[in-house]
Amino acid sequence: MSAQTPAAGKVPPTSIRGAAQRGVIARPGREAIESKGWLRAHKWLLLRRLSQFGILALFLVGPWFGAWLVKGNLSSSLTLGVLPLTDPFLIAQQLAAGHMPFREALIGGGIVLAFYLLFGGRLFCSWVCPVNLVTDAAAWLRRRLGLKGGKAPAGNTRYWLLGFVLIAAAASGSLAWEWVNPVSMFHRGLIFGFGLAWGIVGGIFFYDLLIAPRGWCGHLCPQGAFYGLLGRTAVMRVSAARRAACNDCMDCFAVCPEPQVIRPALKGVGQDHPLILDGDCTTCGRCVDVCGKDVFRITTRFNRSES
Amino acid sequence: MSDKDTRSPARAATTAAPVSRRRFLKDAAGVAGGAGLLALGAGLYARQASALPATAIRPPGALAEPDFLAACVRCGLCVRDCPYDTLKLAELGDGVATGTPYFEARKIPCEMCDDIPCVAACPTGALDRGLTDIGKAKMGLAVLIDQENCLNFLGLRCDVCYRVCPVIDKAITLERIHNPRSDRHAMLLPTVHSEYCTGCGKCEKSCVLPGESAIKVLPIKLAQGSKAEHYRRGWEEKKAAGESLIGEQVELPVRGLEGKAYGDTRVRPGEGPAADAVPDYKPSARPGGVDSGWKP
């Protein structure tokens, strides 16, 4: 991240770059809070948490209060007794393992697949997946404690892992990954009971906090990789539309779970338009929030305009 | 894999081509190795843990265990639609494949609903909808496993497992045999017939023994021996052919038992060969036989 273009303005003192110059712990987003107000500087974050907890609540009001809106879990569910939804990642594993699922699962998988193909594959990661709460917490704590360094595996490890997951399913004739998949395990645990699965969730938290920054969601998770592949053609995208106003404070890079996706759009590296088209972008909107200069916005992939 | 397409231009722009290629190969090897190890670990764990514990019974209509593990997405819809809270999803550490449904008969057995809601709820076919008659379910097979502590085997009339069996007189019958201990009573032995037993586990649940049950539902693979296909059962062959396949046999008379049916060797006191027919034979001082003289 050596974006050394002439700054469009003075670098704020609490930003990543400003704090690095002064040798203190950075508080990314502080400038945005001052210029936009706390609420607008947390708009997408709040909406995202609302979505994550809301979806979880839909699953939990049944077992907790007997109001059965949604039965099942993220792997497969039935809403209001009519709408089947199934995780296409699981259907892919099933097909690899040699099992042709029933019509309900295929229809449910098709609906989910169509949604993410259309709107953005990794919307799942940032707006639905409960593990995001864990890894976001780890990333937040990491920033607050000023922990630097760490050893994260290469970002494409997840795609290799995705390949091996499917091969393992085919070779073993079973959903081998689902024995250990922390994503489905965490969600299922919240609804049906955990057992020792807390250990795996805790493991991810401490791995992200102490060993690899954004290690799980950003480098390893094959389910995220699967949705990343789905998101390559998706319509909803983040655009650095006002990139001319960027003052190189680097706050967006600090909060972004996939910081490598920003540079092409923000600095025009290898592309002209300001759209973030990389499938790894989770469209979480955190960059929109923390930018004091309102550089980013969430728009469609057809909107290549700059303002 | 495919994300390198989008990133390699950026990388190629910053580094010289040979270095970039060498680095890519090194990275790819490391990444592939690491990911392979992780997947291998998951696969090995899955394989080691796929041996289902004997007390964990799958829901009705479950495919054979290897197929089941390919089909079940661990969504828990069968658990939700079970009206008796029989089914539960395995948690990590339970010894059953994480997230798959099972029940333990001694805790809550299957109540054998007519409409089989768990099967209807399954979206993937891990529970086979071909099962429409719950009486045809084969969740497991009951085995009267402890003949030392079963009260009926001790000569008492407990009969509880027989009474609660939803397929009473077919899946469990009481077989009457002579009680050799008292020598004057009968024992009514609960006997499971695999043709009718669904493996619901109500017998195991209701066994009156304080801790472990004397009758247990086990996976069929554990509970049943293989059929001796090479052994032709004479009585079945005879029935099928309408006559004995080896022809009528010569029936030799048994001395002292003339007048009894062929093969009937039961004797009452005073019956049988006369004492003086056998030299040096002395009848036992203690009377035996059917009337042992035993008084409570």
mmCIF file of N, CA, C and O in Angstrom, chain A residues 237-307:
data_model
loop_
_atom_site.group_PDB
_atom_site.id
_atom_site.type_symbol
_atom_site.label_atom_id
_atom_site.label_comp_id
_atom_site.label_asym_id
_atom_site.label_seq_id
_atom_site.Cartn_x
_atom_site.Cartn_y
_atom_site.Cartn_z
ATOM 1 N N ARG A 237 -22.009 -2.954 -6.133
ATOM 2 C CA ARG A 237 -20.566 -2.792 -6.008
ATOM 3 C C ARG A 237 -20.248 -1.502 -5.256
ATOM 4 O O ARG A 237 -21.051 -0.560 -5.217
ATOM 5 N N VAL A 238 -19.071 -1.468 -4.690
ATOM 6 C CA VAL A 238 -18.588 -0.236 -4.070
ATOM 7 C C VAL A 238 -17.792 0.526 -5.124
ATOM 8 O O VAL A 238 -17.040 -0.074 -5.892
ATOM 9 N N SER A 239 -17.985 1.818 -5.143
ATOM 10 C CA SER A 239 -17.268 2.645 -6.106
ATOM 11 C C SER A 239 -16.522 3.750 -5.366
ATOM 12 O O SER A 239 -17.066 4.368 -4.450
ATOM 13 N N ALA A 240 -15.272 3.992 -5.773
ATOM 14 C CA ALA A 240 -14.508 5.119 -5.210
ATOM 15 C C ALA A 240 -14.791 6.342 -6.073
ATOM 16 O O ALA A 240 -13.896 6.914 -6.706
ATOM 17 N N ALA A 241 -16.048 6.733 -6.111
ATOM 18 C CA ALA A 241 -16.498 7.711 -7.106
ATOM 19 C C ALA A 241 -15.845 9.080 -6.928
ATOM 20 O O ALA A 241 -15.573 9.769 -7.897
ATOM 21 N N ARG A 242 -15.577 9.431 -5.653
ATOM 22 C CA ARG A 242 -14.948 10.750 -5.419
ATOM 23 C C ARG A 242 -13.488 10.574 -5.049
ATOM 24 O O ARG A 242 -12.981 11.214 -4.136
ATOM 25 N N ARG A 243 -12.811 9.720 -5.821
ATOM 26 C CA ARG A 243 -11.428 9.406 -5.439
ATOM 27 C C ARG A 243 -10.508 10.612 -5.558
ATOM 28 O O ARG A 243 -9.429 10.643 -4.986
ATOM 29 N N ALA A 244 -10.930 11.604 -6.308
ATOM 30 C CA ALA A 244 -10.108 12.811 -6.423
ATOM 31 C C ALA A 244 -9.963 13.512 -5.073
ATOM 32 O O ALA A 244 -8.981 14.212 -4.829
ATOM 33 N N ALA A 245 -10.952 13.269 -4.180
ATOM 34 C CA ALA A 245 -10.921 13.951 -2.888
ATOM 35 C C ALA A 245 -10.067 13.212 -1.858
ATOM 36 O O ALA A 245 -9.893 13.691 -0.743
ATOM 37 N N CYS A 246 -9.549 12.039 -2.213
ATOM 38 C CA CYS A 246 -8.812 11.198 -1.252
ATOM 39 C C CYS A 246 -7.607 11.949 -0.696
ATOM 40 O O CYS A 246 -6.831 12.550 -1.446
ATOM 41 N N ASN A 247 -7.466 11.907 0.640
ATOM 42 C CA ASN A 247 -6.314 12.577 1.261
ATOM 43 C C ASN A 247 -5.281 11.570 1.781
ATOM 44 O O ASN A 247 -4.458 11.885 2.613
ATOM 45 N N ASP A 248 -5.382 10.324 1.285
ATOM 46 C CA ASP A 248 -4.391 9.285 1.614
ATOM 47 C C ASP A 248 -4.247 9.034 3.109
ATOM 48 O O ASP A 248 -3.161 8.782 3.603
ATOM 49 N N CYS A 249 -5.364 9.085 3.832
ATOM 50 C CA CYS A 249 -5.266 8.841 5.270
ATOM 51 C C CYS A 249 -5.128 7.350 5.552
ATOM 52 O O CYS A 249 -4.717 6.950 6.636
ATOM 53 N N MET A 250 -5.499 6.497 4.587
ATOM 54 C CA MET A 250 -5.355 5.032 4.673
ATOM 55 C C MET A 250 -6.346 4.373 5.620
ATOM 56 O O MET A 250 -6.212 3.183 5.917
ATOM 57 N N ASP A 251 -7.327 5.115 6.090
ATOM 58 C CA ASP A 251 -8.282 4.512 7.017
ATOM 59 C C ASP A 251 -9.091 3.404 6.365
ATOM 60 O O ASP A 251 -9.401 2.386 6.997
ATOM 61 N N CYS A 252 -9.438 3.582 5.079
ATOM 62 C CA CYS A 252 -10.224 2.537 4.406
ATOM 63 C C CYS A 252 -9.439 1.242 4.345
ATOM 64 O O CYS A 252 -9.987 0.149 4.533
ATOM 65 N N PHE A 253 -8.130 1.331 4.096
ATOM 66 C CA PHE A 253 -7.313 0.112 4.043
ATOM 67 C C PHE A 253 -7.294 -0.582 5.396
ATOM 68 O O PHE A 253 -7.233 -1.789 5.490
ATOM 69 N N ALA A 254 -7.327 0.227 6.467
ATOM 70 C CA ALA A 254 -7.227 -0.353 7.805
ATOM 71 C C ALA A 254 -8.495 -1.119 8.181
ATOM 72 O O ALA A 254 -8.425 -2.168 8.831
ATOM 73 N N VAL A 255 -9.643 -0.612 7.774
ATOM 74 C CA VAL A 255 -10.881 -1.272 8.196
ATOM 75 C C VAL A 255 -11.351 -2.315 7.181
ATOM 76 O O VAL A 255 -12.184 -3.158 7.504
ATOM 77 N N CYS A 256 -10.828 -2.253 5.964
ATOM 78 C CA CYS A 256 -11.320 -3.166 4.922
ATOM 79 C C CYS A 256 -10.894 -4.591 5.212
ATOM 80 O O CYS A 256 -9.720 -4.859 5.470
ATOM 81 N N PRO A 257 -11.834 -5.556 5.183
ATOM 82 C CA PRO A 257 -11.459 -6.957 5.406
ATOM 83 C C PRO A 257 -10.686 -7.547 4.230
ATOM 84 O O PRO A 257 -10.075 -8.604 4.371
ATOM 85 N N GLU A 258 -10.738 -6.897 3.087
ATOM 86 C CA GLU A 258 -10.010 -7.380 1.913
ATOM 87 C C GLU A 258 -9.262 -6.209 1.278
ATOM 88 O O GLU A 258 -9.542 -5.812 0.145
ATOM 89 N N PRO A 259 -8.287 -5.625 1.997
ATOM 90 C CA PRO A 259 -7.736 -4.333 1.555
ATOM 91 C C PRO A 259 -7.145 -4.354 0.141
ATOM 92 O O PRO A 259 -7.036 -3.302 -0.471
ATOM 93 N N GLN A 260 -6.809 -5.527 -0.361
ATOM 94 C CA GLN A 260 -6.198 -5.553 -1.692
ATOM 95 C C GLN A 260 -7.157 -5.139 -2.800
ATOM 96 O O GLN A 260 -6.730 -4.829 -3.911
ATOM 97 N N VAL A 261 -8.479 -5.127 -2.502
ATOM 98 C CA VAL A 261 -9.438 -4.824 -3.560
ATOM 99 C C VAL A 261 -9.573 -3.312 -3.777
ATOM 100 O O VAL A 261 -10.107 -2.869 -4.784
ATOM 101 N N ILE A 262 -9.070 -2.511 -2.817
ATOM 102 C CA ILE A 262 -9.323 -1.070 -2.881
ATOM 103 C C ILE A 262 -8.449 -0.375 -3.920
ATOM 104 O O ILE A 262 -8.903 0.450 -4.687
ATOM 105 N N ARG A 263 -7.179 -0.770 -3.934
ATOM 106 C CA ARG A 263 -6.191 0.013 -4.681
ATOM 107 C C ARG A 263 -6.533 0.180 -6.167
ATOM 108 O O ARG A 263 -6.449 1.288 -6.688
ATOM 109 N N PRO A 264 -6.926 -0.898 -6.863
ATOM 110 C CA PRO A 264 -7.232 -0.712 -8.289
ATOM 111 C C PRO A 264 -8.268 0.377 -8.525
ATOM 112 O O PRO A 264 -8.135 1.164 -9.468
ATOM 113 N N ALA A 265 -9.267 0.423 -7.652
ATOM 114 C CA ALA A 265 -10.333 1.393 -7.870
ATOM 115 C C ALA A 265 -9.936 2.791 -7.393
ATOM 116 O O ALA A 265 -10.142 3.787 -8.090
ATOM 117 N N LEU A 266 -9.308 2.835 -6.206
ATOM 118 C CA LEU A 266 -9.010 4.140 -5.607
ATOM 119 C C LEU A 266 -7.853 4.825 -6.320
ATOM 120 O O LEU A 266 -7.870 6.034 -6.545
ATOM 121 N N LYS A 267 -6.842 4.035 -6.675
ATOM 122 C CA LYS A 267 -5.641 4.633 -7.249
ATOM 123 C C LYS A 267 -5.518 4.381 -8.747
ATOM 124 O O LYS A 267 -4.504 4.712 -9.352
ATOM 125 N N GLY A 268 -6.547 3.711 -9.328
ATOM 126 C CA GLY A 268 -6.526 3.475 -10.764
ATOM 127 C C GLY A 268 -5.385 2.581 -11.205
ATOM 128 O O GLY A 268 -4.733 2.827 -12.204
ATOM 129 N N VAL A 269 -5.096 1.528 -10.418
ATOM 130 C CA VAL A 269 -4.028 0.604 -10.776
ATOM 131 C C VAL A 269 -4.619 -0.518 -11.626
ATOM 132 O O VAL A 269 -5.387 -1.342 -11.129
ATOM 133 N N GLY A 270 -4.285 -0.545 -12.906
ATOM 134 C CA GLY A 270 -4.752 -1.615 -13.776
ATOM 135 C C GLY A 270 -6.185 -1.434 -14.236
ATOM 136 O O GLY A 270 -6.734 -2.315 -14.875
ATOM 137 N N GLN A 271 -6.804 -0.340 -13.900
ATOM 138 C CA GLN A 271 -8.153 -0.058 -14.393
ATOM 139 C C GLN A 271 -8.382 1.446 -14.376
ATOM 140 O O GLN A 271 -7.688 2.183 -13.675
ATOM 141 N N ASP A 272 -9.346 1.901 -15.170
ATOM 142 C CA ASP A 272 -9.606 3.331 -15.255
ATOM 143 C C ASP A 272 -10.783 3.746 -14.381
ATOM 144 O O ASP A 272 -10.780 4.800 -13.760
ATOM 145 N N HIS A 273 -11.791 2.865 -14.335
ATOM 146 C CA HIS A 273 -13.021 3.240 -13.636
ATOM 147 C C HIS A 273 -12.832 3.088 -12.118
ATOM 148 O O HIS A 273 -11.934 2.364 -11.669
ATOM 149 N N PRO A 274 -13.658 3.746 -11.331
ATOM 150 C CA PRO A 274 -13.494 3.708 -9.870
ATOM 151 C C PRO A 274 -14.258 2.558 -9.189
ATOM 152 O O PRO A 274 -14.397 2.563 -7.963
ATOM 153 N N LEU A 275 -14.749 1.571 -9.948
ATOM 154 C CA LEU A 275 -15.541 0.492 -9.346
ATOM 155 C C LEU A 275 -14.642 -0.595 -8.769
ATOM 156 O O LEU A 275 -13.648 -0.979 -9.389
ATOM 157 N N ILE A 276 -15.021 -1.112 -7.611
ATOM 158 C CA ILE A 276 -14.329 -2.270 -7.048
ATOM 159 C C ILE A 276 -15.040 -3.510 -7.574
ATOM 160 O O ILE A 276 -16.128 -3.855 -7.118
ATOM 161 N N LEU A 277 -14.447 -4.157 -8.552
ATOM 162 C CA LEU A 277 -15.110 -5.298 -9.191
ATOM 163 C C LEU A 277 -14.573 -6.633 -8.688
ATOM 164 O O LEU A 277 -15.074 -7.689 -9.067
ATOM 165 N N ASP A 278 -13.545 -6.579 -7.855
ATOM 166 C CA ASP A 278 -12.958 -7.820 -7.337
ATOM 167 C C ASP A 278 -14.006 -8.625 -6.565
ATOM 168 O O ASP A 278 -14.708 -8.082 -5.711
ATOM 169 N N GLY A 279 -14.100 -9.914 -6.882
ATOM 170 C CA GLY A 279 -15.072 -10.773 -6.205
ATOM 171 C C GLY A 279 -14.815 -10.907 -4.713
ATOM 172 O O GLY A 279 -15.708 -11.297 -3.962
ATOM 173 N N ASP A 280 -13.602 -10.598 -4.269
ATOM 174 C CA ASP A 280 -13.291 -10.703 -2.842
ATOM 175 C C ASP A 280 -13.960 -9.611 -2.018
ATOM 176 O O ASP A 280 -14.111 -9.756 -0.804
ATOM 177 N N CYS A 281 -14.339 -8.490 -2.660
ATOM 178 C CA CYS A 281 -14.987 -7.402 -1.921
ATOM 179 C C CYS A 281 -16.306 -7.911 -1.353
ATOM 180 O O CYS A 281 -17.120 -8.490 -2.064
ATOM 181 N N THR A 282 -16.514 -7.712 -0.046
ATOM 182 C CA THR A 282 -17.719 -8.246 0.582
ATOM 183 C C THR A 282 -18.860 -7.229 0.580
ATOM 184 O O THR A 282 -19.915 -7.503 1.133
ATOM 185 N N THR A 283 -18.654 -6.057 -0.016
ATOM 186 C CA THR A 283 -19.653 -4.993 -0.031
ATOM 187 C C THR A 283 -20.169 -4.714 1.383
ATOM 188 O O THR A 283 -21.366 -4.598 1.611
ATOM 189 N N CYS A 284 -19.234 -4.644 2.327
ATOM 190 C CA CYS A 284 -19.656 -4.394 3.704
ATOM 191 C C CYS A 284 -19.912 -2.913 3.916
ATOM 192 O O CYS A 284 -20.618 -2.519 4.839
ATOM 193 N N GLY A 285 -19.314 -2.063 3.082
ATOM 194 C CA GLY A 285 -19.595 -0.638 3.183
ATOM 195 C C GLY A 285 -18.821 0.074 4.281
ATOM 196 O O GLY A 285 -19.056 1.249 4.547
ATOM 197 N N ARG A 286 -17.899 -0.625 4.929
ATOM 198 C CA ARG A 286 -17.156 0.006 6.025
ATOM 199 C C ARG A 286 -16.262 1.132 5.504
ATOM 200 O O ARG A 286 -16.053 2.136 6.185
ATOM 201 N N CYS A 287 -15.751 0.970 4.274
ATOM 202 C CA CYS A 287 -14.918 2.031 3.687
ATOM 203 C C CYS A 287 -15.741 3.296 3.469
ATOM 204 O O CYS A 287 -15.247 4.407 3.633
ATOM 205 N N VAL A 288 -17.015 3.097 3.107
ATOM 206 C CA VAL A 288 -17.902 4.254 2.929
ATOM 207 C C VAL A 288 -18.020 5.009 4.248
ATOM 208 O O VAL A 288 -17.948 6.241 4.294
ATOM 209 N N ASP A 289 -18.189 4.233 5.331
ATOM 210 C CA ASP A 289 -18.373 4.835 6.656
ATOM 211 C C ASP A 289 -17.156 5.631 7.111
ATOM 212 O O ASP A 289 -17.289 6.765 7.562
ATOM 213 N N VAL A 290 -15.972 5.022 7.018
ATOM 214 C CA VAL A 290 -14.813 5.612 7.705
ATOM 215 C C VAL A 290 -14.151 6.729 6.898
ATOM 216 O O VAL A 290 -13.237 7.367 7.386
ATOM 217 N N CYS A 291 -14.596 6.922 5.670
ATOM 218 C CA CYS A 291 -13.937 7.930 4.844
ATOM 219 C C CYS A 291 -14.472 9.318 5.195
ATOM 220 O O CYS A 291 -15.655 9.615 5.014
ATOM 221 N N GLY A 292 -13.579 10.162 5.669
ATOM 222 C CA GLY A 292 -13.984 11.520 6.016
ATOM 223 C C GLY A 292 -14.238 12.372 4.792
ATOM 224 O O GLY A 292 -14.817 13.459 4.892
ATOM 225 N N LYS A 293 -13.804 11.917 3.660
ATOM 226 C CA LYS A 293 -13.932 12.714 2.427
ATOM 227 C C LYS A 293 -15.047 12.190 1.522
ATOM 228 O O LYS A 293 -15.153 12.627 0.375
ATOM 229 N N ASP A 294 -15.804 11.227 2.025
ATOM 230 C CA ASP A 294 -16.919 10.665 1.245
ATOM 231 C C ASP A 294 -16.488 10.173 -0.138
ATOM 232 O O ASP A 294 -17.171 10.414 -1.134
ATOM 233 N N VAL A 295 -15.357 9.495 -0.162
ATOM 234 C CA VAL A 295 -14.847 9.016 -1.445
ATOM 235 C C VAL A 295 -15.707 7.868 -1.989
ATOM 236 O O VAL A 295 -16.015 7.814 -3.177
ATOM 237 N N PHE A 296 -16.116 6.969 -1.088
ATOM 238 C CA PHE A 296 -16.776 5.735 -1.540
ATOM 239 C C PHE A 296 -18.285 5.849 -1.479
ATOM 240 O O PHE A 296 -18.853 6.620 -0.695
ATOM 241 N N ARG A 297 -18.935 5.074 -2.313
ATOM 242 C CA ARG A 297 -20.369 4.878 -2.178
ATOM 243 C C ARG A 297 -20.731 3.514 -2.740
ATOM 244 O O ARG A 297 -19.986 2.931 -3.533
ATOM 245 N N ILE A 298 -21.894 3.018 -2.331
ATOM 246 C CA ILE A 298 -22.353 1.729 -2.836
ATOM 247 C C ILE A 298 -23.294 1.995 -4.000
ATOM 248 O O ILE A 298 -24.257 2.757 -3.872
ATOM 249 N N THR A 299 -22.986 1.398 -5.133
ATOM 250 C CA THR A 299 -23.759 1.654 -6.335
ATOM 251 C C THR A 299 -23.815 0.355 -7.158
ATOM 252 O O THR A 299 -23.602 -0.720 -6.616
ATOM 253 N N THR A 300 -24.129 0.462 -8.424
ATOM 254 C CA THR A 300 -24.189 -0.736 -9.273
ATOM 255 C C THR A 300 -22.926 -0.837 -10.111
ATOM 256 O O THR A 300 -22.186 0.144 -10.272
ATOM 257 N N ARG A 301 -22.693 -1.995 -10.677
ATOM 258 C CA ARG A 301 -21.494 -2.199 -11.464
ATOM 259 C C ARG A 301 -21.567 -1.437 -12.791
ATOM 260 O O ARG A 301 -20.562 -1.327 -13.499
ATOM 261 N N PHE A 302 -22.768 -0.945 -13.142
ATOM 262 C CA PHE A 302 -22.897 -0.229 -14.412
ATOM 263 C C PHE A 302 -22.569 1.254 -14.257
ATOM 264 O O PHE A 302 -22.393 1.950 -15.234
ATOM 265 N N ASN A 303 -22.507 1.707 -13.012
ATOM 266 C CA ASN A 303 -22.270 3.126 -12.759
ATOM 267 C C ASN A 303 -20.765 3.393 -12.661
ATOM 268 O O ASN A 303 -20.176 3.302 -11.588
ATOM 269 N N ARG A 304 -20.142 3.725 -13.786
ATOM 270 C CA ARG A 304 -18.696 3.932 -13.779
ATOM 271 C C ARG A 304 -18.339 5.409 -13.660
ATOM 272 O O ARG A 304 -17.180 5.794 -13.855
ATOM 273 N N SER A 305 -19.352 6.202 -13.353
ATOM 274 C CA SER A 305 -19.111 7.643 -13.354
ATOM 275 C C SER A 305 -18.251 8.048 -12.163
ATOM 276 O O SER A 305 -18.225 7.383 -11.128
ATOM 277 N N GLU A 306 -17.562 9.130 -12.328
ATOM 278 C CA GLU A 306 -16.771 9.708 -11.255
ATOM 279 C C GLU A 306 -17.309 11.094 -10.981
ATOM 280 O O GLU A 306 -17.756 11.773 -11.910
ATOM 281 N N SER A 307 -17.304 11.482 -9.716
ATOM 282 C CA SER A 307 -17.822 12.828 -9.468
ATOM 283 C C SER A 307 -16.829 13.622 -8.628
ATOM 284 O O SER A 307 -15.980 13.039 -7.980
#
